[in-house]
């Protein structure tokens, strides 16, 4: 939840009625092509539509790249590529970025997009954003307009993370006249606009008729929200939706085995499913207790039981798609005897407050069973997600254990903030991150590997598994993103044959 999604996942003005089923192709009676639409099933619904003030992954998942665009974006391989900026140049001292903007771009309101909006949007991160991740742009010294199509960003010191941050929600471009009601009325430059929002049910995005780039193949996309994995599966089986965005019950994939009806896509994500331990209060303010938890978890058994063996084991807050990834799964091998030894014969009763999401619920059952074998009794308390989990666990830090999928890219830095809900406090970790950001490419990689090692040694949390990207679609749906390595579910290439 970069920050969740948490990764990694989440007052609405009802603007109309969203379609719930898939659209038809072909031609109309007049011979003109029919408008095509698709419905995509999701689990976590946005609490509102303002990702500048509301934590959670659901809002940028729906709106980033699709409605809001940045100067740059991440492609499917995680490479930074141009979007609203045609190109950029970096000064020799690595402190000045000069962005050349695309011409003739307009917001969905009709207002032109210029360098003034770049200045406005990036300045606004510091002045108006409410999220902790805004600190990623603290490195920015000033943003200036050179002319309408040239914006210059000057950093306080060299930063390896700056341009990458610009590919996240932090780099989203807003209209100077379009931020009065971000929770309900997003105004962006993207290929889609908000068509309607049926709170508790669906969000419909309609093709932007004035989009500057390649027009989207679909006239509309409906994001249909389900609290129950079985209901979402049934909706695809019966034609209520066209795509399951992320399979919530991997053991159910056999229902979609018919290649004449369905296609199953399996890729990777940035999503670290984290067993959070509250470092700021007993018993997990004791490093030995945290280490005992890590030894008590049989990660392979957990993955096989909770998620049908889909996904991978990582042992740290770094996914394999990052250049500084190291396999740290061997740091704490499954060893209940070692766990008991670390606990020194003591037993504990703890509260495990989790979001009521399928992966968290199924993982929590396994964690509870395994911890019980070493003397830690965990009471599971599912909380409605996003509202109650964000309030009690993320904001108030009122929990002992939790489980959440942190989906934001390159988000290890969240552990550097001792006020973050982990309550982790090790100044050496923060120093390593700062050194990595300003160093050479090799120094960055070396420092971040060392930071990941330190997190693991401190048992700041436990990393249960790397969340897989499992998508199921009706046969004939094309353009689905195989890998979910950005905050957005990119609809821009989605089409129907």
Short mmCIF file of C-alpha atoms in Angstrom, two decimals:
data_model
loop_
_atom_site.label_atom_id
_atom_site.label_comp_id
_atom_site.label_asym_id
_atom_site.label_seq_id
_atom_site.Cartn_x
_atom_site.Cartn_y
_atom_site.Cartn_z
CA UNK A 1 0.00 0.00 0.00
CA UNK A 2 2.59 2.52 -0.98
CA UNK A 3 1.67 2.97 -0.28
CA UNK A 4 -0.27 -0.12 -0.35
CA UNK A 5 -1.32 -2.11 -2.44
CA UNK A 6 -0.41 -2.28 -0.55
CA UNK A 7 0.17 -1.73 -2.67
CA UNK A 8 -1.13 -2.82 -3.15
CA UNK A 9 -4.46 -2.30 -3.23
CA UNK A 10 -7.88 0.99 -2.51
CA UNK A 11 -17.64 10.20 -1.41
CA UNK A 12 -18.64 9.65 -4.56
CA UNK A 13 -20.64 11.74 -6.95
CA UNK A 14 -22.85 9.44 -8.97
CA UNK A 15 -22.29 10.61 -12.52
CA UNK A 16 -24.42 8.10 -14.33
CA UNK A 17 -24.94 4.37 -14.65
CA UNK A 18 -22.02 2.08 -15.39
CA UNK A 19 -22.46 -0.86 -17.68
CA UNK A 20 -21.69 -4.18 -16.02
CA UNK A 21 -21.44 -6.57 -18.93
CA UNK A 22 -19.08 -6.80 -21.90
CA UNK A 23 -19.88 -4.94 -25.08
CA UNK A 24 -20.43 -6.38 -28.53
CA UNK A 25 -18.35 -5.90 -31.62
CA UNK A 26 -19.41 -6.02 -35.24
CA UNK A 27 -21.31 -3.36 -37.13
CA UNK A 28 -24.48 -1.42 -36.55
CA UNK A 29 -27.45 -1.45 -38.93
CA UNK A 30 -25.97 1.58 -40.66
CA UNK A 31 -22.74 -0.29 -41.39
CA UNK A 32 -20.64 1.80 -38.99
CA UNK A 33 -18.51 -0.09 -36.44
CA UNK A 34 -20.26 -0.63 -33.14
CA UNK A 35 -18.79 0.89 -30.03
CA UNK A 36 -16.95 -1.78 -28.05
CA UNK A 37 -16.73 -2.03 -24.29
CA UNK A 38 -15.21 -4.38 -21.77
CA UNK A 39 -15.82 -5.13 -18.11
CA UNK A 40 -12.88 -5.99 -15.87
CA UNK A 41 -13.32 -7.49 -12.41
CA UNK A 42 -11.37 -6.10 -9.44
CA UNK A 43 -11.34 -6.75 -5.69
CA UNK A 44 -10.38 -3.52 -3.93
CA UNK A 45 -12.62 -0.56 -4.75
CA UNK A 46 -11.30 3.00 -4.42
CA UNK A 47 -12.50 4.83 -1.32
CA UNK A 48 -12.58 7.94 -3.52
CA UNK A 49 -10.75 9.06 -6.67
CA UNK A 50 -8.05 11.26 -5.13
CA UNK A 51 -4.71 9.48 -4.97
CA UNK A 52 -2.99 12.64 -3.71
CA UNK A 53 -4.66 12.42 -0.31
CA UNK A 54 -5.88 8.81 -0.01
CA UNK A 55 -3.62 5.82 0.55
CA UNK A 56 -4.09 2.54 -1.25
CA UNK A 57 -3.43 1.01 -4.64
CA UNK A 58 -6.96 0.96 -6.05
CA UNK A 59 -7.07 4.60 -7.18
CA UNK A 60 -3.84 4.73 -9.21
CA UNK A 61 -4.62 1.22 -10.44
CA UNK A 62 -7.73 2.63 -12.11
CA UNK A 63 -6.67 6.16 -13.04
CA UNK A 64 -2.90 6.38 -13.55
CA UNK A 65 -1.90 6.22 -17.24
CA UNK A 66 -5.57 5.73 -18.15
CA UNK A 67 -6.96 9.08 -16.95
CA UNK A 68 -3.92 10.84 -15.51
CA UNK A 69 -0.61 10.81 -17.33
CA UNK A 70 2.89 11.76 -16.26
CA UNK A 71 5.88 13.04 -18.17
CA UNK A 72 7.17 9.47 -18.22
CA UNK A 73 5.77 5.99 -17.60
CA UNK A 74 6.99 2.44 -16.98
CA UNK A 75 6.75 -0.09 -19.79
CA UNK A 76 6.11 -3.81 -19.25
CA UNK A 77 9.80 -4.45 -18.62
CA UNK A 78 10.01 -1.69 -16.00
CA UNK A 79 11.90 0.68 -18.30
CA UNK A 80 11.18 4.41 -18.06
CA UNK A 81 9.80 5.64 -21.39
CA UNK A 82 8.41 9.00 -22.65
CA UNK A 83 4.76 9.93 -22.19
CA UNK A 84 3.82 13.63 -21.94
CA UNK A 85 7.50 14.45 -22.32
CA UNK A 86 8.84 13.65 -25.79
CA UNK A 87 12.36 13.53 -24.37
CA UNK A 88 14.52 14.79 -21.52
CA UNK A 89 18.10 15.75 -20.94
CA UNK A 90 20.12 15.39 -17.74
CA UNK A 91 22.96 17.78 -16.89
CA UNK A 92 26.48 16.48 -16.32
CA UNK A 93 26.15 17.00 -12.58
CA UNK A 94 22.90 14.95 -12.63
CA UNK A 95 20.99 17.72 -10.87
CA UNK A 96 19.05 19.34 -13.74
CA UNK A 97 16.40 17.60 -15.86
CA UNK A 98 15.10 19.45 -18.92
CA UNK A 99 11.83 17.98 -20.23
CA UNK A 100 10.60 18.71 -23.74
CA UNK A 101 6.82 18.41 -23.67
CA UNK A 102 4.51 17.19 -26.40
CA UNK A 103 2.67 19.96 -28.21
CA UNK A 104 -1.10 20.24 -28.63
CA UNK A 105 -1.98 18.17 -25.55
CA UNK A 106 -5.16 19.11 -23.71
CA UNK A 107 -6.81 18.05 -20.49
CA UNK A 108 -10.23 16.43 -20.64
CA UNK A 109 -11.65 19.80 -19.55
CA UNK A 110 -10.29 21.38 -22.73
CA UNK A 111 -7.53 23.32 -20.96
CA UNK A 112 -4.15 23.10 -22.70
CA UNK A 113 -1.30 21.19 -21.08
CA UNK A 114 1.84 23.33 -20.81
CA UNK A 115 4.97 23.69 -18.70
CA UNK A 116 2.87 25.78 -16.29
CA UNK A 117 0.99 22.60 -15.38
CA UNK A 118 4.26 20.76 -14.78
CA UNK A 119 5.33 23.46 -12.32
CA UNK A 120 1.88 23.43 -10.70
CA UNK A 121 1.71 19.63 -10.40
CA UNK A 122 5.17 19.10 -8.92
CA UNK A 123 4.94 22.07 -6.57
CA UNK A 124 1.59 20.73 -5.42
CA UNK A 125 3.18 17.45 -4.27
CA UNK A 126 4.97 19.40 -1.55
CA UNK A 127 2.15 21.78 -0.70
CA UNK A 128 -1.05 19.71 -0.98
CA UNK A 129 -0.34 15.99 -1.10
CA UNK A 130 -1.16 14.10 2.11
CA UNK A 131 0.66 10.82 1.47
CA UNK A 132 3.94 9.84 3.07
CA UNK A 133 5.38 8.90 -0.31
CA UNK A 134 5.51 12.56 -1.28
CA UNK A 135 8.86 12.63 0.53
CA UNK A 136 10.32 10.88 -2.51
CA UNK A 137 10.25 14.28 -4.23
CA UNK A 138 11.87 16.16 -1.35
CA UNK A 139 15.00 16.02 -3.49
CA UNK A 140 13.42 18.55 -5.89
CA UNK A 141 14.80 22.06 -5.32
CA UNK A 142 12.73 23.95 -7.89
CA UNK A 143 10.58 23.48 -11.00
CA UNK A 144 10.61 26.16 -13.67
CA UNK A 145 8.96 26.92 -16.98
CA UNK A 146 11.41 27.76 -19.76
CA UNK A 147 8.66 28.06 -22.36
CA UNK A 148 5.28 26.41 -22.95
CA UNK A 149 6.84 23.12 -24.04
CA UNK A 150 9.94 23.07 -21.83
CA UNK A 151 10.04 22.44 -18.09
CA UNK A 152 13.22 22.35 -16.01
CA UNK A 153 13.49 20.46 -12.73
CA UNK A 154 16.49 21.19 -10.52
CA UNK A 155 17.40 18.76 -7.74
CA UNK A 156 19.15 19.51 -4.46
CA UNK A 157 21.57 16.67 -5.17
CA UNK A 158 21.84 13.85 -7.70
CA UNK A 159 19.07 11.28 -7.32
CA UNK A 160 18.79 7.85 -8.89
CA UNK A 161 15.19 7.60 -7.73
CA UNK A 162 13.83 10.90 -9.06
CA UNK A 163 12.92 9.86 -12.59
CA UNK A 164 11.51 6.55 -11.39
CA UNK A 165 9.30 8.41 -8.91
CA UNK A 166 8.07 10.53 -11.80
CA UNK A 167 6.69 7.36 -13.39
CA UNK A 168 4.51 6.74 -10.33
CA UNK A 169 1.46 8.66 -9.16
CA UNK A 170 3.82 11.37 -7.86
CA UNK A 171 4.50 12.41 -11.44
CA UNK A 172 0.85 12.68 -12.50
CA UNK A 173 0.07 15.93 -14.28
CA UNK A 174 -2.89 17.97 -13.07
CA UNK A 175 -4.66 20.92 -14.66
CA UNK A 176 -4.33 24.19 -12.75
CA UNK A 177 -8.12 24.51 -13.09
CA UNK A 178 -8.93 20.84 -12.47
CA UNK A 179 -8.17 20.07 -8.83
CA UNK A 180 -11.22 21.47 -7.05
CA UNK A 181 -12.85 18.06 -6.56
CA UNK A 182 -10.27 15.34 -7.12
CA UNK A 183 -12.20 12.85 -5.00
CA UNK A 184 -15.05 12.82 -7.51
CA UNK A 185 -14.01 14.56 -10.74
CA UNK A 186 -10.60 13.59 -12.12
CA UNK A 187 -9.30 15.83 -14.90
CA UNK A 188 -6.38 14.38 -16.84
CA UNK A 189 -4.77 14.17 -20.26
CA UNK A 190 -5.18 10.41 -20.66
CA UNK A 191 -6.97 8.26 -23.23
CA UNK A 192 -9.93 7.75 -20.88
CA UNK A 193 -12.17 10.01 -18.79
CA UNK A 194 -14.47 9.19 -15.91
CA UNK A 195 -17.83 8.24 -17.37
CA UNK A 196 -19.69 7.15 -14.25
CA UNK A 197 -19.16 5.83 -10.76
CA UNK A 198 -21.62 3.58 -8.98
CA UNK A 199 -20.16 3.52 -5.50
CA UNK A 200 -19.89 0.01 -4.14
CA UNK A 201 -20.30 -1.45 -7.60
CA UNK A 202 -18.31 -0.07 -10.52
CA UNK A 203 -16.37 2.71 -12.20
CA UNK A 204 -16.82 3.31 -15.91
CA UNK A 205 -14.10 4.93 -18.00
CA UNK A 206 -15.05 6.32 -21.43
CA UNK A 207 -12.72 6.97 -24.33
CA UNK A 208 -11.44 10.55 -24.37
CA UNK A 209 -12.53 12.00 -27.74
CA UNK A 210 -9.86 14.70 -27.60
CA UNK A 211 -6.94 12.45 -26.62
CA UNK A 212 -3.62 13.64 -28.06
CA UNK A 213 -2.20 10.17 -28.74
CA UNK A 214 -3.39 6.91 -30.25
CA UNK A 215 -7.09 6.60 -29.56
CA UNK A 216 -8.01 3.63 -27.36
CA UNK A 217 -9.59 0.70 -29.23
CA UNK A 218 -12.51 0.54 -26.77
CA UNK A 219 -15.28 3.08 -26.31
CA UNK A 220 -15.57 2.26 -22.60
CA UNK A 221 -14.17 0.06 -19.86
CA UNK A 222 -16.08 -0.81 -16.71
CA UNK A 223 -14.16 -1.68 -13.57
CA UNK A 224 -16.51 -3.98 -11.69
CA UNK A 225 -15.75 -4.55 -7.99
CA UNK A 226 -16.31 -7.83 -6.13
CA UNK A 227 -15.72 -8.59 -2.46
CA UNK A 228 -15.96 -12.31 -3.11
CA UNK A 229 -13.59 -14.28 -5.38
CA UNK A 230 -16.29 -16.84 -6.21
CA UNK A 231 -18.69 -14.13 -7.35
CA UNK A 232 -16.01 -12.67 -9.62
CA UNK A 233 -15.23 -16.08 -11.10
CA UNK A 234 -18.91 -16.72 -11.70
CA UNK A 235 -19.28 -13.34 -13.39
CA UNK A 236 -16.63 -14.33 -15.94
CA UNK A 237 -18.10 -17.80 -16.43
CA UNK A 238 -21.58 -16.37 -17.07
CA UNK A 239 -20.51 -13.41 -19.21
CA UNK A 240 -21.05 -10.67 -16.64
CA UNK A 241 -17.44 -9.53 -17.04
CA UNK A 242 -14.78 -10.08 -19.69
CA UNK A 243 -11.62 -10.13 -17.58
CA UNK A 244 -10.54 -11.04 -14.05
CA UNK A 245 -7.79 -8.52 -13.34
CA UNK A 246 -6.15 -10.56 -10.59
CA UNK A 247 -7.23 -14.08 -9.71
CA UNK A 248 -8.17 -14.22 -6.03
CA UNK A 249 -8.53 -17.98 -5.76
CA UNK A 250 -5.74 -19.64 -7.78
CA UNK A 251 -7.12 -23.11 -7.10
CA UNK A 252 -10.15 -22.07 -9.15
CA UNK A 253 -8.16 -21.70 -12.40
CA UNK A 254 -9.30 -25.13 -13.53
CA UNK A 255 -12.72 -23.59 -14.19
CA UNK A 256 -11.12 -21.62 -17.01
CA UNK A 257 -9.16 -24.46 -18.60
CA UNK A 258 -11.14 -24.46 -21.87
CA UNK A 259 -8.85 -22.66 -24.38
CA UNK A 260 -11.79 -22.09 -26.71
CA UNK A 261 -13.42 -19.87 -24.09
CA UNK A 262 -10.68 -18.43 -21.91
CA UNK A 263 -7.06 -17.38 -21.78
CA UNK A 264 -4.98 -17.46 -18.61
CA UNK A 265 -2.08 -15.01 -18.40
CA UNK A 266 0.58 -15.43 -15.72
CA UNK A 267 3.23 -12.80 -15.11
CA UNK A 268 4.96 -11.08 -12.26
CA UNK A 269 4.32 -8.09 -10.00
CA UNK A 270 6.08 -5.78 -7.57
CA UNK A 271 3.71 -6.99 -4.88
CA UNK A 272 5.42 -8.18 -1.72
CA UNK A 273 2.89 -9.90 0.54
CA UNK A 274 4.23 -8.68 3.87
CA UNK A 275 3.60 -10.14 7.30
CA UNK A 276 3.85 -6.83 9.16
CA UNK A 277 5.11 -6.84 12.72
CA UNK A 278 4.59 -3.76 14.86
CA UNK A 279 8.18 -2.91 15.78
CA UNK A 280 6.97 -0.04 17.98
CA UNK A 281 5.30 -2.08 20.74
CA UNK A 282 5.64 -5.40 22.58
CA UNK A 283 6.19 -8.14 21.78
CA UNK A 284 7.57 -7.24 18.35
CA UNK A 285 9.74 -4.39 19.60
CA UNK A 286 12.02 -7.30 20.57
CA UNK A 287 14.20 -8.35 17.63
CA UNK A 288 14.42 -11.94 18.92
CA UNK A 289 10.63 -12.29 18.86
CA UNK A 290 10.54 -11.00 15.28
CA UNK A 291 13.31 -13.40 14.32
CA UNK A 292 11.36 -16.23 15.95
CA UNK A 293 8.38 -15.42 13.76
CA UNK A 294 10.53 -15.61 10.64
CA UNK A 295 11.89 -19.03 11.63
CA UNK A 296 8.37 -20.23 12.49
CA UNK A 297 6.99 -19.65 8.99
CA UNK A 298 7.26 -22.42 6.40
CA UNK A 299 6.99 -20.18 3.36
CA UNK A 300 6.70 -22.93 0.75
CA UNK A 301 3.92 -24.65 2.69
CA UNK A 302 2.19 -21.29 3.12
CA UNK A 303 2.38 -20.51 -0.60
CA UNK A 304 1.14 -23.98 -1.53
CA UNK A 305 -1.73 -23.82 0.95
CA UNK A 306 -2.79 -20.19 0.75
CA UNK A 307 -2.14 -19.44 -2.92
CA UNK A 308 -2.00 -22.81 -4.70
CA UNK A 309 1.76 -22.52 -5.14
CA UNK A 310 1.44 -19.52 -7.47
CA UNK A 311 3.89 -16.71 -6.92
CA UNK A 312 7.45 -16.80 -5.63
CA UNK A 313 9.45 -16.53 -2.42
CA UNK A 314 11.72 -13.52 -2.00
CA UNK A 315 12.77 -13.07 1.64
CA UNK A 316 13.01 -9.29 1.34
CA UNK A 317 11.29 -6.10 0.15
CA UNK A 318 12.95 -6.33 -3.29
CA UNK A 319 11.27 -8.17 -6.18
CA UNK A 320 13.38 -9.98 -8.82
CA UNK A 321 12.52 -7.31 -11.41
CA UNK A 322 14.68 -4.77 -9.53
CA UNK A 323 18.39 -4.67 -10.51
CA UNK A 324 19.55 -5.01 -6.88
CA UNK A 325 17.51 -8.11 -6.10
CA UNK A 326 19.20 -10.84 -4.09
CA UNK A 327 17.55 -14.06 -2.99
CA UNK A 328 17.28 -13.71 0.78
CA UNK A 329 14.92 -16.65 1.34
CA UNK A 330 17.73 -18.53 3.10
CA UNK A 331 18.21 -15.91 5.83
CA UNK A 332 15.58 -17.48 8.07
CA UNK A 333 15.01 -21.13 7.14
CA UNK A 334 11.96 -22.85 8.56
CA UNK A 335 13.12 -23.98 12.01
CA UNK A 336 10.47 -24.17 14.76
CA UNK A 337 13.06 -25.33 17.28
CA UNK A 338 15.16 -22.24 16.62
CA UNK A 339 12.05 -20.10 16.92
CA UNK A 340 11.26 -21.56 20.36
CA UNK A 341 14.86 -21.04 21.43
CA UNK A 342 14.69 -17.36 20.45
CA UNK A 343 11.47 -16.99 22.43
CA UNK A 344 13.22 -18.38 25.49
CA UNK A 345 10.24 -20.43 26.57
CA UNK A 346 7.91 -17.44 26.63
CA UNK A 347 4.47 -17.51 25.02
CA UNK A 348 2.54 -14.60 23.55
CA UNK A 349 -1.02 -13.70 22.62
CA UNK A 350 -1.22 -11.23 19.71
CA UNK A 351 -3.82 -9.63 17.47
CA UNK A 352 -3.48 -10.18 13.73
CA UNK A 353 -5.55 -7.44 12.12
CA UNK A 354 -5.79 -8.08 8.39
CA UNK A 355 -7.72 -6.66 5.44
CA UNK A 356 -10.70 -8.78 4.42
CA UNK A 357 -9.06 -9.65 1.11
CA UNK A 358 -8.74 -13.28 -0.07
CA UNK A 359 -4.93 -13.56 -0.07
CA UNK A 360 -4.69 -12.02 3.41
CA UNK A 361 -7.43 -14.19 4.89
CA UNK A 362 -6.02 -17.45 3.52
CA UNK A 363 -2.43 -16.53 4.42
CA UNK A 364 -3.44 -15.51 7.94
CA UNK A 365 -4.89 -18.95 8.64
CA UNK A 366 -1.58 -20.61 7.76
CA UNK A 367 0.47 -18.07 9.72
CA UNK A 368 -1.76 -18.55 12.77
CA UNK A 369 -1.33 -22.32 12.64
CA UNK A 370 2.45 -22.15 12.24
CA UNK A 371 2.95 -19.54 14.98
CA UNK A 372 0.87 -21.61 17.38
CA UNK A 373 3.44 -24.39 17.07
CA UNK A 374 6.14 -22.18 18.63
CA UNK A 375 4.04 -20.55 21.37
CA UNK A 376 2.57 -17.48 19.69
CA UNK A 377 -1.23 -17.45 19.70
CA UNK A 378 -2.61 -15.09 17.06
CA UNK A 379 -6.20 -13.93 17.07
CA UNK A 380 -7.26 -13.08 13.52
CA UNK A 381 -9.43 -9.99 13.11
CA UNK A 382 -10.46 -9.25 9.51
CA UNK A 383 -11.08 -5.56 8.87
CA UNK A 384 -13.07 -4.07 6.02
CA UNK A 385 -10.70 -2.85 3.32
CA UNK A 386 -9.83 -0.16 2.59
CA UNK A 387 -11.51 2.07 5.19
CA UNK A 388 -11.17 0.17 8.49
CA UNK A 389 -7.78 -1.40 7.75
CA UNK A 390 -6.33 1.94 6.68
CA UNK A 391 -7.70 3.63 9.78
CA UNK A 392 -6.78 1.08 12.45
CA UNK A 393 -3.61 -0.50 11.11
CA UNK A 394 -2.04 1.86 8.60
CA UNK A 395 -2.91 5.20 10.20
CA UNK A 396 -3.19 4.45 13.91
CA UNK A 397 -0.71 1.56 14.04
CA UNK A 398 -3.08 -0.31 16.35
CA UNK A 399 -2.09 -3.90 15.59
CA UNK A 400 0.47 -6.57 16.44
CA UNK A 401 0.55 -8.49 13.16
CA UNK A 402 -0.98 -7.78 9.79
CA UNK A 403 -0.74 -9.05 6.21
CA UNK A 404 -0.86 -6.76 3.20
CA UNK A 405 0.31 -6.80 -0.40
CA UNK A 406 2.60 -3.79 -0.91
CA UNK A 407 2.32 -3.22 -4.64
CA UNK A 408 4.08 0.08 -5.22
CA UNK A 409 7.28 -0.20 -7.24
CA UNK A 410 10.63 0.15 -5.50
CA UNK A 411 9.06 0.80 -2.14
CA UNK A 412 11.72 -0.47 0.28
CA UNK A 413 12.12 3.12 1.46
CA UNK A 414 8.91 2.95 3.46
CA UNK A 415 10.92 1.22 6.20
CA UNK A 416 13.08 4.34 6.56
CA UNK A 417 10.15 6.26 8.08
CA UNK A 418 9.79 5.26 11.74
CA UNK A 419 6.31 6.81 11.81
CA UNK A 420 5.17 4.40 9.08
CA UNK A 421 2.94 1.66 10.39
CA UNK A 422 5.80 -0.86 10.70
CA UNK A 423 7.36 1.30 13.44
CA UNK A 424 10.83 0.19 12.26
CA UNK A 425 13.63 2.48 13.42
CA UNK A 426 17.21 1.90 12.29
CA UNK A 427 19.12 5.04 11.25
CA UNK A 428 21.70 2.93 9.41
CA UNK A 429 18.99 1.77 7.00
CA UNK A 430 18.07 5.36 6.14
CA UNK A 431 21.74 6.22 5.58
CA UNK A 432 22.07 3.36 3.09
CA UNK A 433 19.03 4.55 1.15
CA UNK A 434 20.32 8.12 1.01
CA UNK A 435 23.73 6.96 -0.16
CA UNK A 436 22.13 4.74 -2.81
CA UNK A 437 20.06 7.60 -4.19
CA UNK A 438 22.96 9.98 -4.76
CA UNK A 439 25.64 7.46 -5.75
CA UNK A 440 26.69 5.93 -9.04
CA UNK A 441 24.65 3.14 -10.59
CA UNK A 442 26.97 0.54 -9.04
CA UNK A 443 26.93 2.30 -5.66
CA UNK A 444 23.14 2.41 -5.79
CA UNK A 445 22.94 -1.33 -6.38
CA UNK A 446 25.50 -2.14 -3.67
CA UNK A 447 23.83 0.09 -1.09
CA UNK A 448 20.34 -1.21 -1.78
CA UNK A 449 21.49 -4.82 -1.54
CA UNK A 450 23.01 -3.95 1.84
CA UNK A 451 19.79 -2.20 2.91
CA UNK A 452 17.69 -5.24 2.00
CA UNK A 453 20.11 -7.44 3.93
CA UNK A 454 19.85 -5.18 6.99
CA UNK A 455 16.03 -5.25 6.86
CA UNK A 456 16.13 -9.01 6.71
CA UNK A 457 18.65 -9.40 9.52
CA UNK A 458 16.60 -7.07 11.72
CA UNK A 459 13.46 -9.08 10.87
CA UNK A 460 11.69 -5.76 10.35
CA UNK A 461 8.89 -7.83 8.80
CA UNK A 462 8.46 -11.19 7.14
CA UNK A 463 7.93 -11.50 3.40
CA UNK A 464 5.47 -14.30 2.79
CA UNK A 465 5.61 -14.38 -1.00
CA UNK A 466 5.79 -12.35 -4.19
CA UNK A 467 2.26 -11.90 -5.52
CA UNK A 468 1.79 -13.31 -9.03
CA UNK A 469 -0.03 -11.51 -11.81
CA UNK A 470 -2.78 -13.97 -12.74
CA UNK A 471 -5.29 -12.72 -15.28
CA UNK A 472 -8.13 -14.65 -16.89
CA UNK A 473 -9.90 -13.26 -19.93
CA UNK A 474 -12.49 -14.30 -22.45
CA UNK A 475 -10.91 -15.57 -25.63
CA UNK A 476 -10.41 -12.66 -28.03
CA UNK A 477 -9.48 -10.04 -25.47
CA UNK A 478 -6.09 -8.59 -26.39
CA UNK A 479 -3.63 -6.05 -25.01
CA UNK A 480 -3.69 -7.21 -21.40
CA UNK A 481 -0.59 -6.30 -19.35
CA UNK A 482 1.23 -9.54 -18.52
CA UNK A 483 3.33 -7.98 -15.78
CA UNK A 484 1.95 -5.68 -13.08
CA UNK A 485 5.09 -3.74 -12.24
CA UNK A 486 3.66 -0.25 -12.01
CA UNK A 487 0.83 1.22 -9.97
CA UNK A 488 -1.50 1.27 -12.96
CA UNK A 489 -3.60 -1.39 -14.63
CA UNK A 490 -2.88 -0.11 -18.12
CA UNK A 491 -6.04 -0.25 -20.23
CA UNK A 492 -4.63 1.73 -23.15
CA UNK A 493 -4.00 -1.26 -25.43
CA UNK A 494 -7.02 -3.33 -24.37
CA UNK A 495 -9.18 -4.51 -27.29
CA UNK A 496 -11.57 -7.23 -28.42
CA UNK A 497 -11.17 -9.30 -31.55
#
